[in-house]
């Protein structure tokens, strides 16, 4: 009695439109979850509030990262996440700071405590643009020459 004729043009056009919309929604969904900046910040805060010589590692699932000293930002296809830090940290933006993060003593890498202090200040003042994220975040608390700092790389 109330039958719809499937061969009518408007029904086929409507079905095609709905199919295209559903496909667009499915393709537009992110394929991964946003990165977890809170866990990375917790790792940095843990080392920052620990005694000098403390080291921690955290696996990062992110494509890019930025550290401005007071916050860490992570980004991937799933989105961007930001987390504030309890205390300031220094990004390892130079090869020498990266060597210190990786376990070298500052005394073996730098000629003087003043050079170490200048390098950390320049790293803190440098722009915090997006950089490729490492697979593993390394955080080290270092004290040398009157400078007590946490370096992240």
mmCIF file of C-alpha atoms in Angstrom:
data_model
loop_
_atom_site.group_PDB
_atom_site.id
_atom_site.type_symbol
_atom_site.label_atom_id
_atom_site.label_comp_id
_atom_site.label_asym_id
_atom_site.label_seq_id
_atom_site.Cartn_x
_atom_site.Cartn_y
_atom_site.Cartn_z
ATOM 1 C CA UNK A 1 0.000 0.000 0.000
ATOM 2 C CA UNK A 2 2.739 2.492 0.981
ATOM 3 C CA UNK A 3 5.528 1.255 -1.194
ATOM 4 C CA UNK A 4 8.499 3.252 -2.304
ATOM 5 C CA UNK A 5 9.597 2.751 -5.839
ATOM 6 C CA UNK A 6 13.326 2.097 -5.630
ATOM 7 C CA UNK A 7 13.868 3.049 -9.221
ATOM 8 C CA UNK A 8 12.967 6.685 -8.638
ATOM 9 C CA UNK A 9 15.795 9.119 -9.277
ATOM 10 C CA UNK A 10 15.519 11.180 -6.084
ATOM 11 C CA UNK A 11 15.948 8.107 -3.872
ATOM 12 C CA UNK A 12 19.174 7.098 -5.610
ATOM 13 C CA UNK A 13 20.546 10.644 -5.420
ATOM 14 C CA UNK A 14 19.714 10.853 -1.692
ATOM 15 C CA UNK A 15 21.317 7.488 -0.976
ATOM 16 C CA UNK A 16 24.455 8.522 -2.878
ATOM 17 C CA UNK A 17 24.653 11.824 -0.973
ATOM 18 C CA UNK A 18 24.328 10.117 2.401
ATOM 19 C CA UNK A 19 27.014 7.600 1.437
ATOM 20 C CA UNK A 20 29.440 10.368 0.452
ATOM 21 C CA UNK A 21 28.787 12.269 3.699
ATOM 22 C CA UNK A 22 29.353 9.161 5.833
ATOM 23 C CA UNK A 23 32.574 8.392 3.961
ATOM 24 C CA UNK A 24 33.764 11.975 4.482
ATOM 25 C CA UNK A 25 33.135 11.759 8.222
ATOM 26 C CA UNK A 26 35.001 8.453 8.492
ATOM 27 C CA UNK A 27 37.995 9.722 6.491
ATOM 28 C CA UNK A 28 38.094 12.937 8.540
ATOM 29 C CA UNK A 29 38.431 11.168 11.898
ATOM 30 C CA UNK A 30 41.964 11.131 13.386
ATOM 31 C CA UNK A 31 43.743 7.795 13.131
ATOM 32 C CA UNK A 32 45.660 8.215 16.392
ATOM 33 C CA UNK A 33 44.980 9.630 19.816
ATOM 34 C CA UNK A 34 46.500 12.989 20.759
ATOM 35 C CA UNK A 35 49.835 12.734 22.575
ATOM 36 C CA UNK A 36 49.978 12.656 26.373
ATOM 37 C CA UNK A 37 51.762 15.834 27.428
ATOM 38 C CA UNK A 38 50.668 15.380 31.039
ATOM 39 C CA UNK A 39 52.773 12.238 31.487
ATOM 40 C CA UNK A 40 55.798 13.917 29.902
ATOM 41 C CA UNK A 41 55.371 16.938 32.189
ATOM 42 C CA UNK A 42 55.035 14.657 35.220
ATOM 43 C CA UNK A 43 58.329 12.982 34.315
ATOM 44 C CA UNK A 44 60.070 16.367 33.969
ATOM 45 C CA UNK A 45 58.572 17.592 37.263
ATOM 46 C CA UNK A 46 59.642 14.409 39.047
ATOM 47 C CA UNK A 47 63.265 14.871 38.002
ATOM 48 C CA UNK A 48 63.205 18.630 38.642
ATOM 49 C CA UNK A 49 62.115 18.093 42.247
ATOM 50 C CA UNK A 50 64.550 15.191 42.784
ATOM 51 C CA UNK A 51 68.166 15.483 43.936
ATOM 52 C CA UNK A 52 70.890 16.426 41.501
ATOM 53 C CA UNK A 53 71.991 13.494 39.357
ATOM 54 C CA UNK A 54 68.468 12.179 38.881
ATOM 55 C CA UNK A 55 67.626 10.864 35.418
ATOM 56 C CA UNK A 56 64.346 9.658 33.920
ATOM 57 C CA UNK A 57 63.192 8.457 30.541
ATOM 58 C CA UNK A 58 59.721 8.595 29.026
ATOM 59 C CA UNK A 59 58.575 7.176 25.712
ATOM 60 C CA UNK A 60 57.019 9.868 23.534
ATOM 61 C CA UNK A 61 54.283 9.123 21.057
ATOM 62 C CA UNK A 62 54.436 12.367 19.144
ATOM 63 C CA UNK A 63 55.748 13.646 15.852
ATOM 64 C CA UNK A 64 56.846 17.061 17.115
ATOM 65 C CA UNK A 65 57.532 18.718 20.440
ATOM 66 C CA UNK A 66 58.314 22.131 21.893
ATOM 67 C CA UNK A 67 59.549 23.108 25.348
ATOM 68 C CA UNK A 68 59.509 26.731 26.441
ATOM 69 C CA UNK A 69 60.844 26.104 29.942
ATOM 70 C CA UNK A 70 57.465 26.318 31.668
ATOM 71 C CA UNK A 71 55.344 24.066 29.423
ATOM 72 C CA UNK A 72 55.790 21.125 27.109
ATOM 73 C CA UNK A 73 53.774 20.843 23.894
ATOM 74 C CA UNK A 74 53.388 17.636 21.879
ATOM 75 C CA UNK A 75 51.776 17.257 18.469
ATOM 76 C CA UNK A 76 50.812 14.393 16.163
ATOM 77 C CA UNK A 77 48.037 13.555 13.677
ATOM 78 C CA UNK A 78 45.602 13.152 16.581
ATOM 79 C CA UNK A 79 46.066 16.726 17.800
ATOM 80 C CA UNK A 80 48.148 18.923 20.082
ATOM 81 C CA UNK A 81 48.532 18.643 23.855
ATOM 82 C CA UNK A 82 50.107 21.082 26.310
ATOM 83 C CA UNK A 83 51.051 20.617 29.953
ATOM 84 C CA UNK A 84 52.524 23.125 32.403
ATOM 85 C CA UNK A 85 55.640 22.359 34.449
ATOM 86 C CA UNK A 86 56.045 22.956 38.180
ATOM 87 C CA UNK A 87 59.554 24.374 37.710
ATOM 88 C CA UNK A 88 61.404 25.605 34.660
ATOM 89 C CA UNK A 89 63.412 23.152 32.566
ATOM 90 C CA UNK A 90 65.993 23.724 29.837
ATOM 91 C CA UNK A 91 65.580 22.155 26.388
ATOM 92 C CA UNK A 92 68.735 20.468 25.108
ATOM 93 C CA UNK A 93 69.042 22.564 21.953
ATOM 94 C CA UNK A 94 72.810 22.275 21.523
ATOM 95 C CA UNK A 95 75.010 19.245 21.006
ATOM 96 C CA UNK A 96 76.790 19.911 24.303
ATOM 97 C CA UNK A 97 73.553 20.102 26.300
ATOM 98 C CA UNK A 98 72.376 16.929 24.568
ATOM 99 C CA UNK A 99 75.622 15.227 25.607
ATOM 100 C CA UNK A 100 74.961 16.250 29.228
ATOM 101 C CA UNK A 101 71.415 14.869 29.018
ATOM 102 C CA UNK A 102 72.798 11.632 27.610
ATOM 103 C CA UNK A 103 75.023 11.135 30.672
ATOM 104 C CA UNK A 104 78.219 13.132 30.148
ATOM 105 C CA UNK A 105 79.399 15.194 33.090
ATOM 106 C CA UNK A 106 79.177 18.947 32.400
ATOM 107 C CA UNK A 107 82.819 19.262 33.458
ATOM 108 C CA UNK A 108 83.816 16.923 30.609
ATOM 109 C CA UNK A 109 81.767 18.809 28.006
ATOM 110 C CA UNK A 110 82.308 22.468 29.000
ATOM 111 C CA UNK A 111 85.515 24.403 29.615
ATOM 112 C CA UNK A 112 84.035 26.197 32.614
ATOM 113 C CA UNK A 113 80.918 26.506 34.724
ATOM 114 C CA UNK A 114 80.369 29.923 33.127
ATOM 115 C CA UNK A 115 80.211 28.372 29.650
ATOM 116 C CA UNK A 116 77.674 25.849 30.935
ATOM 117 C CA UNK A 117 75.625 28.662 32.499
ATOM 118 C CA UNK A 118 75.688 30.694 29.231
ATOM 119 C CA UNK A 119 74.633 27.676 27.180
ATOM 120 C CA UNK A 120 71.670 26.912 29.460
ATOM 121 C CA UNK A 121 70.558 30.565 29.470
ATOM 122 C CA UNK A 122 70.712 30.729 25.670
ATOM 123 C CA UNK A 123 68.705 27.501 25.421
ATOM 124 C CA UNK A 124 66.062 28.930 27.775
ATOM 125 C CA UNK A 125 65.868 32.174 25.806
ATOM 126 C CA UNK A 126 65.823 30.521 22.360
ATOM 127 C CA UNK A 127 62.572 30.319 20.465
ATOM 128 C CA UNK A 128 60.491 27.286 21.251
ATOM 129 C CA UNK A 129 59.350 26.327 17.792
ATOM 130 C CA UNK A 130 58.266 22.822 16.908
ATOM 131 C CA UNK A 131 61.046 20.258 16.476
ATOM 132 C CA UNK A 132 60.931 16.569 15.560
ATOM 133 C CA UNK A 133 60.143 14.592 18.692
ATOM 134 C CA UNK A 134 62.535 11.924 19.899
ATOM 135 C CA UNK A 135 61.225 8.404 20.488
ATOM 136 C CA UNK A 136 62.357 8.693 24.087
ATOM 137 C CA UNK A 137 62.411 11.827 26.226
ATOM 138 C CA UNK A 138 65.410 11.994 28.566
ATOM 139 C CA UNK A 139 65.385 14.298 31.606
ATOM 140 C CA UNK A 140 68.440 14.933 33.787
ATOM 141 C CA UNK A 141 68.879 17.115 36.871
ATOM 142 C CA UNK A 142 72.377 18.625 36.926
ATOM 143 C CA UNK A 143 74.148 20.832 39.458
ATOM 144 C CA UNK A 144 77.575 22.270 38.646
ATOM 145 C CA UNK A 145 79.330 25.512 39.343
ATOM 146 C CA UNK A 146 76.474 26.987 41.358
ATOM 147 C CA UNK A 147 73.928 26.211 38.645
ATOM 148 C CA UNK A 148 71.115 23.769 39.450
ATOM 149 C CA UNK A 149 69.166 22.947 36.281
ATOM 150 C CA UNK A 150 67.002 20.263 34.701
ATOM 151 C CA UNK A 151 67.810 19.533 31.057
ATOM 152 C CA UNK A 152 65.321 17.840 28.738
ATOM 153 C CA UNK A 153 66.243 16.237 25.427
#
